[in-house]
């Protein structure tokens, strides 16, 4: 690392002024979001500070067990976040189970793949590489999984008559649900595709700008970013396919019937 | 089959077509339903619900071969161009007839009809009854749910009443 400007608490206080201005605007315009805004900002500060402490501890030890534990906790939180975003979740533990299983499989495969091939740190589980990489892949995988499941469960409820019409004519569950499955995967992958298309023109990705601010040569930062974008699309794709196909299995049965009773509240919104 | 609304007629048809989890055995020409996969069974046992569903943008896309189905549609008073209609165009009555053509075109052995003529004018009702009678003569078995006692008299060989989950033969009830 060649020189970078370290931030002092006073520097952060300057930034926090902007959040206070937002809260003030909410008060005088009666938006009613100032409490949530301040709570979210405080959560962000606390969560990131804790993460900083955890990372500092992890980096100083380079233990596979502590790294694995951190990774598992991150995955469980990602699963919870993906589940919380569903309008019509699967009933019981299935929503959390399918989401978390898909996220953990996709994120683990992609992260380990990158660590053992492209990046190749020594040891490969070096938390300085593994944890930030997993974090970025997890975020996108979680988005893909939650969008895919969301579109699937909404789709089967709204298009129930269309799906059953095909079942009535002797279609298999995959044939009858084909259009819904395609919609679900498309909407799961759209953010990644849009993200890749806009990167560099409209947006400068956070990781790359972070590296540049940290003193890394722009071309090196760009190469990292390209690799990361590929990993993100891989994670979102594998995660969404796993989650959507898992959801399809739960929403149908081996007699190829549509089982909306497996949605929480039987598929009705209220 | 007749009976008050909410007596369970549609649920009964859905159970026979194996669209909901249900108990009991159903046998078709000596073959048990459980010995067939769900889709295989439903190719033999067609079902026309009261509100049929549509999955594609155009009517014709719902048929494996619209040209082959068009003569059937013509008998029910639907033009050959109906295949090019968007699914939002036909009226409720036209949609029911199109769905009947779709179900018949799949050539099932049994057809479950859920009030197929509820939304039809008198001429269309007779055309539907004619067409079904012709298929029945050719060997199709039909279970027909209707609210109209006169229609039940015209089309049925055996007539049952469903009420509060109980099935009674109409002949027994009148006796």
XYZ file of C-alpha atoms in Angstrom:
445
model
C 0.000 0.000 0.000
C 1.456 3.331 -0.995
C 0.164 6.228 1.064
C -3.508 6.767 1.676
C -5.283 9.343 3.804
C -6.466 7.768 7.075
C -9.771 9.118 8.387
C -10.173 10.536 11.878
C -13.441 10.491 13.874
C -13.762 14.201 13.100
C -13.752 13.416 9.360
C -16.616 10.971 9.901
C -18.526 13.556 11.920
C -18.418 15.848 8.870
C -19.999 13.073 6.815
C -22.601 12.375 9.487
C -23.801 15.993 9.105
C -25.334 14.956 5.777
C -27.427 12.257 7.481
C -28.559 14.825 10.069
C -29.585 17.158 7.252
C -31.688 14.327 5.797
C -33.323 13.718 9.172
C -34.030 17.438 9.503
C -35.640 17.475 6.031
C -37.795 14.508 7.031
C -38.959 16.460 10.089
C -39.914 19.683 8.341
C -41.412 17.913 5.306
C -43.269 15.448 7.556
C -41.887 12.391 5.775
C -41.915 10.359 8.979
C -38.659 8.548 8.175
C -36.200 10.407 10.437
C -36.309 7.729 13.148
C -35.715 4.894 10.716
C -32.994 6.908 9.000
C -31.099 7.554 12.220
C -31.524 3.960 13.424
C -30.273 2.635 10.074
C -27.283 4.999 10.134
C -26.421 3.959 13.718
C -26.790 0.266 12.829
C -24.490 0.788 9.879
C -21.807 2.423 12.045
C -22.005 -0.256 14.749
C -22.133 -3.194 12.310
C -19.212 -1.936 10.229
C -17.115 -1.145 13.324
C -17.694 -4.639 14.679
C -16.858 -6.062 11.254
C -13.616 -4.052 11.303
C -12.661 -5.502 14.685
C -13.570 -9.028 13.552
C -11.595 -8.682 10.334
C -8.560 -7.313 12.170
C -8.666 -10.324 14.523
C -9.201 -12.796 11.681
C -6.365 -11.365 9.581
C -3.909 -11.586 12.437
C -4.581 -15.299 12.975
C -5.167 -16.828 9.478
C -6.978 -19.809 10.993
C -9.150 -21.953 8.678
C -11.623 -22.599 11.541
C -12.211 -18.983 12.476
C -12.446 -18.056 8.788
C -15.017 -20.830 8.217
C -17.023 -19.718 11.255
C -17.136 -16.127 10.000
C -18.178 -17.355 6.549
C -20.994 -19.504 7.979
C -22.349 -16.619 10.058
C -22.303 -14.326 7.008
C -24.192 -16.963 4.981
C -26.840 -17.432 7.678
C -27.465 -13.684 7.837
C -27.691 -13.519 4.040
C -30.276 -16.320 4.106
C -32.333 -14.466 6.677
C -32.172 -11.266 4.645
C -33.270 -13.057 1.456
C -36.183 -14.685 3.323
C -37.365 -11.432 4.861
C -37.867 -9.895 1.421
C -40.539 -12.375 0.274
C -44.178 -11.291 -0.113
C -45.453 -14.860 -0.290
C -42.799 -17.044 1.321
C -42.860 -20.830 1.356
C -44.435 -22.132 4.540
C -42.546 -23.235 7.651
C -38.763 -23.465 7.454
C -38.781 -24.041 3.711
C -38.419 -20.385 2.763
C -35.354 -19.927 4.949
C -34.059 -23.392 4.100
C -34.277 -23.139 0.318
C -32.907 -19.580 0.293
C -30.004 -20.291 2.619
C -29.103 -23.584 0.957
C -28.986 -21.915 -2.462
C -26.999 -18.925 -1.200
C -24.463 -21.025 0.689
C -23.937 -23.436 -2.181
C -23.518 -20.763 -4.847
C -21.405 -18.393 -2.756
C -19.133 -21.168 -1.488
C -18.595 -22.691 -4.923
C -17.823 -19.328 -6.532
C -15.578 -18.070 -3.727
C -13.561 -21.279 -3.417
C -13.304 -21.435 -7.192
C -11.863 -17.917 -7.332
C -9.506 -18.539 -4.395
C -8.098 -21.751 -5.828
C -7.770 -20.618 -9.457
C -7.597 -16.915 -10.298
C -6.449 -15.393 -7.011
C -4.553 -18.263 -5.421
C -3.415 -16.708 -2.122
C -1.273 -18.874 0.164
C -2.962 -20.470 2.080
C -6.057 -20.404 -0.159
C -8.343 -19.677 2.824
C -6.347 -16.574 3.811
C -9.152 -14.469 5.367
C -7.722 -11.245 3.902
C -8.904 -12.539 0.512
C -11.583 -15.070 1.417
C -13.805 -12.895 3.622
C -14.063 -9.737 1.454
C -14.556 -11.896 -1.645
C -17.280 -13.951 0.045
C -18.934 -10.754 1.235
C -19.188 -9.340 -2.279
C -20.345 -12.635 -3.810
C -22.864 -13.149 -0.977
C -24.500 -9.767 -1.520
C -25.191 -10.460 -5.174
C -26.091 -14.116 -4.666
C -28.551 -13.081 -1.991
C -30.152 -10.580 -4.383
C -30.409 -13.178 -7.130
C -31.868 -15.823 -4.828
C -34.372 -13.493 -3.227
C -35.516 -12.002 -6.566
C -35.802 -15.461 -8.103
C -37.876 -16.874 -5.234
C -39.969 -13.716 -5.035
C -40.845 -13.852 -8.740
C -41.498 -17.603 -8.571
C -43.881 -17.521 -5.602
C -45.717 -14.448 -6.901
C -45.853 -15.993 -10.368
C -47.440 -19.278 -9.299
C -50.101 -17.448 -7.278
C -50.979 -14.890 -9.948
C -50.746 -17.361 -12.840
C -52.285 -20.331 -11.081
C -55.098 -20.753 -13.653
C -52.602 -20.703 -16.536
C -50.273 -23.210 -14.869
C -53.117 -25.563 -13.952
C -54.604 -25.289 -17.448
C -51.426 -26.898 -18.777
C -51.361 -29.512 -16.020
C -54.963 -30.399 -16.900
C -53.879 -31.109 -20.456
C -51.193 -33.505 -19.257
C -48.150 -31.213 -19.026
C -45.425 -32.089 -16.524
C -44.669 -29.660 -13.718
C -41.572 -28.347 -15.511
C -43.565 -27.747 -18.720
C -46.457 -26.109 -16.887
C -44.198 -23.888 -14.781
C -41.745 -23.167 -17.636
C -42.830 -19.557 -18.239
C -42.824 -18.766 -14.504
C -39.389 -20.365 -14.058
C -37.951 -18.396 -16.983
C -39.395 -15.138 -15.609
C -37.939 -15.890 -12.182
C -34.428 -16.563 -13.507
C -34.571 -13.555 -15.804
C -35.493 -11.176 -13.014
C -32.865 -12.782 -10.759
C -30.093 -12.145 -13.296
C -31.250 -8.750 -14.570
C -29.484 -6.679 -11.853
C -26.171 -8.446 -12.534
C -26.486 -7.937 -16.288
C -27.491 -4.295 -15.891
C -24.696 -3.848 -13.384
C -22.069 -5.220 -15.755
C -23.390 -3.122 -18.647
C -23.373 0.120 -16.657
C -20.076 -0.445 -14.835
C -17.340 1.947 -15.886
C -19.691 4.264 -17.761
C -22.389 5.150 -15.261
C -20.959 3.747 -12.044
C -17.518 3.211 -10.599
C -17.822 0.083 -8.449
C -17.150 0.493 -4.747
C -14.469 -2.144 -4.586
C -12.433 -0.632 -7.407
C -12.709 2.927 -6.143
C -11.825 1.633 -2.689
C -8.657 0.061 -4.004
C -7.757 3.214 -5.897
C -8.320 5.355 -2.798
C -6.137 2.848 -0.971
C -3.285 3.508 -3.406
C -3.551 0.584 -5.864
C -2.685 1.359 -9.485
C -5.900 1.914 -11.502
C -5.218 -0.905 -13.999
C -4.656 -3.400 -11.179
C -7.873 -2.264 -9.489
C -9.721 -2.616 -12.807
C -8.499 -6.194 -13.265
C -9.709 -7.076 -9.778
C -13.053 -5.499 -10.535
C -13.475 -7.451 -13.780
C -12.767 -10.698 -11.970
C -15.212 -9.759 -9.214
C -17.978 -8.917 -11.712
C -17.574 -12.354 -13.286
C -17.757 -13.975 -9.859
C -20.860 -11.978 -8.958
C -22.693 -13.059 -12.081
C -21.667 -16.665 -11.430
C -22.880 -16.513 -7.829
C -26.211 -14.901 -8.718
C -26.775 -17.387 -11.554
C -25.958 -20.570 -9.612
C -27.834 -19.317 -6.553
C -30.968 -18.317 -8.465
C -31.150 -21.580 -10.440
C -30.737 -23.644 -7.251
C -33.300 -21.619 -5.306
C -35.885 -21.490 -8.100
C -35.654 -25.207 -8.878
C -35.795 -25.981 -5.147
C -38.855 -23.733 -4.856
C -40.492 -25.448 -7.843
C -40.040 -28.838 -6.198
C -41.655 -27.596 -3.015
C -44.542 -25.892 -4.874
C -45.383 -29.065 -6.794
C -45.476 -32.744 -5.841
C -44.554 -36.012 -7.475
C -48.085 -36.299 -8.939
C -47.241 -33.060 -10.812
C -49.836 -31.046 -8.909
C -49.498 -27.364 -8.050
C -49.239 -27.142 -4.252
C -49.972 -23.545 -3.274
C -50.850 -24.907 0.175
C -47.069 -25.134 0.677
C -46.846 -21.347 0.664
C -47.213 -19.615 4.010
C -50.861 -18.585 4.439
C -51.782 -20.810 1.472
C -50.563 -18.195 -0.981
C -52.938 -15.409 0.005
C -51.307 -12.143 0.957
C -53.298 -11.482 4.128
C -74.156 -33.938 -11.455
C -76.126 -31.184 -9.773
C -76.120 -29.573 -6.357
C -76.049 -26.212 -4.605
C -73.018 -23.920 -4.982
C -70.320 -24.813 -2.495
C -71.446 -28.434 -2.221
C -68.032 -29.596 -3.443
C -68.762 -30.417 -7.095
C -65.693 -28.617 -8.466
C -63.468 -30.046 -5.732
C -64.749 -33.501 -6.670
C -63.844 -32.962 -10.337
C -60.425 -31.610 -9.345
C -59.889 -34.680 -7.187
C -60.730 -37.038 -10.061
C -58.333 -35.127 -12.330
C -55.760 -35.450 -9.506
C -55.164 -31.707 -9.218
C -55.383 -31.608 -5.417
C -54.174 -34.111 -2.836
C -57.034 -36.566 -2.317
C -57.734 -39.991 -0.875
C -59.341 -42.977 -2.510
C -58.740 -44.926 -5.679
C -59.891 -44.014 -9.166
C -59.941 -46.688 -11.869
C -60.220 -46.090 -15.596
C -60.959 -49.146 -17.770
C -59.368 -51.435 -15.200
C -56.294 -49.243 -14.760
C -55.731 -47.695 -11.353
C -54.821 -43.998 -11.253
C -51.912 -44.701 -8.926
C -50.266 -46.890 -11.555
C -49.956 -43.892 -13.892
C -47.897 -40.707 -13.549
C -49.956 -37.567 -12.917
C -49.512 -36.110 -16.434
C -50.338 -39.474 -18.077
C -53.533 -39.722 -16.046
C -54.576 -36.179 -16.934
C -54.056 -36.853 -20.638
C -56.693 -39.609 -20.287
C -58.971 -37.662 -17.966
C -59.571 -34.174 -19.364
C -61.043 -31.421 -17.200
C -62.758 -28.218 -18.248
C -62.965 -25.903 -15.210
C -65.598 -23.178 -14.903
C -62.872 -20.580 -15.478
C -60.310 -22.099 -17.834
C -56.771 -20.688 -17.809
C -54.658 -19.381 -20.691
C -50.891 -19.299 -20.701
C -49.859 -17.803 -24.050
C -50.597 -14.478 -25.757
C -52.533 -15.892 -28.703
C -55.412 -18.375 -28.680
C -53.805 -20.584 -31.339
C -50.678 -21.139 -29.221
C -52.772 -23.141 -26.765
C -53.379 -25.869 -29.340
C -50.795 -28.345 -30.581
C -52.346 -27.846 -34.057
C -54.908 -25.077 -34.430
C -55.674 -26.035 -38.072
C -56.834 -29.444 -36.839
C -58.890 -27.927 -34.028
C -60.497 -25.223 -36.219
C -63.328 -27.455 -37.602
C -64.329 -28.320 -34.025
C -64.299 -24.629 -33.147
C -66.420 -23.885 -36.226
C -69.097 -26.284 -34.962
C -69.323 -24.192 -31.810
C -69.700 -21.005 -33.850
C -66.091 -19.821 -33.603
C -64.318 -18.539 -36.749
C -61.041 -20.055 -37.994
C -59.343 -16.672 -37.367
C -59.925 -17.199 -33.645
C -56.516 -18.870 -33.624
C -54.916 -15.463 -34.213
C -56.918 -13.687 -31.526
C -55.101 -12.384 -28.472
C -56.413 -14.206 -25.375
C -57.934 -10.988 -24.063
C -60.284 -10.658 -27.054
C -62.873 -13.463 -26.746
C -65.873 -13.044 -24.449
C -66.365 -15.340 -21.461
C -68.684 -17.564 -23.506
C -66.235 -17.736 -26.415
C -63.391 -18.558 -24.042
C -65.363 -21.426 -22.495
C -66.071 -22.873 -25.960
C -62.414 -22.442 -26.998
C -61.332 -24.244 -23.830
C -63.780 -27.049 -24.612
C -62.254 -27.387 -28.078
C -58.800 -27.416 -26.462
C -59.841 -30.185 -24.061
C -61.466 -32.259 -26.837
C -58.500 -31.793 -29.193
C -56.311 -33.568 -26.625
C -58.543 -36.641 -27.182
C -59.127 -37.747 -23.590
C -61.045 -40.930 -22.679
C -62.975 -39.124 -19.956
C -64.004 -35.476 -19.857
C -64.982 -33.636 -16.669
C -67.132 -30.586 -17.470
C -67.734 -27.892 -14.845
C -70.766 -25.864 -15.941
C -69.529 -25.585 -19.532
C -72.641 -23.778 -20.791
C -73.198 -21.348 -17.903
C -72.107 -18.334 -19.955
C -73.576 -19.389 -23.325
C -76.610 -18.300 -25.358
C -79.264 -20.873 -26.274
C -77.841 -21.771 -29.695
C -74.340 -22.267 -28.331
C -75.698 -24.423 -25.520
C -77.359 -26.719 -28.057
C -74.219 -26.793 -30.211
C -72.125 -27.816 -27.190
C -74.632 -30.483 -26.130
C -74.693 -31.848 -29.710
C -70.935 -32.020 -29.967
C -70.562 -33.737 -26.592
C -73.376 -36.212 -27.402
C -71.557 -37.123 -30.615
C -68.302 -37.726 -28.693
C -70.121 -39.776 -26.067
C -71.589 -41.939 -28.837
C -68.010 -42.453 -30.062
C -66.945 -43.714 -26.628
C -66.072 -40.627 -24.548
C -67.197 -40.791 -20.911
C -68.410 -37.449 -19.540
C -69.072 -36.208 -16.024
C -71.095 -33.023 -16.448
C -71.772 -30.516 -13.676
C -74.762 -28.287 -14.365
C -77.212 -26.093 -12.464
C -79.948 -26.558 -15.060
C -82.310 -29.519 -14.363
C -83.592 -29.342 -17.970
C -80.042 -29.714 -19.288
C -79.418 -32.577 -16.879
C -82.507 -34.246 -18.306
C -81.272 -33.743 -21.886
C -77.673 -34.907 -21.551
C -77.548 -37.435 -18.715
C -77.782 -41.194 -18.632
C -77.411 -41.170 -14.887
C -77.989 -38.156 -12.702
C -76.668 -37.527 -9.203
C -77.175 -34.768 -6.664
C -74.317 -33.583 -4.458
C -75.310 -31.930 -1.230
C -73.220 -31.272 1.870
C -70.596 -33.762 0.728
C -73.154 -36.541 0.091
C -73.910 -38.018 -3.335
C -77.368 -39.411 -4.070
C -78.743 -40.880 -7.264
C -81.526 -38.690 -8.591
C -83.614 -41.756 -9.446
C -83.461 -42.921 -5.827
C -84.349 -39.491 -4.563
C -87.445 -39.289 -6.739
C -88.583 -42.770 -5.811
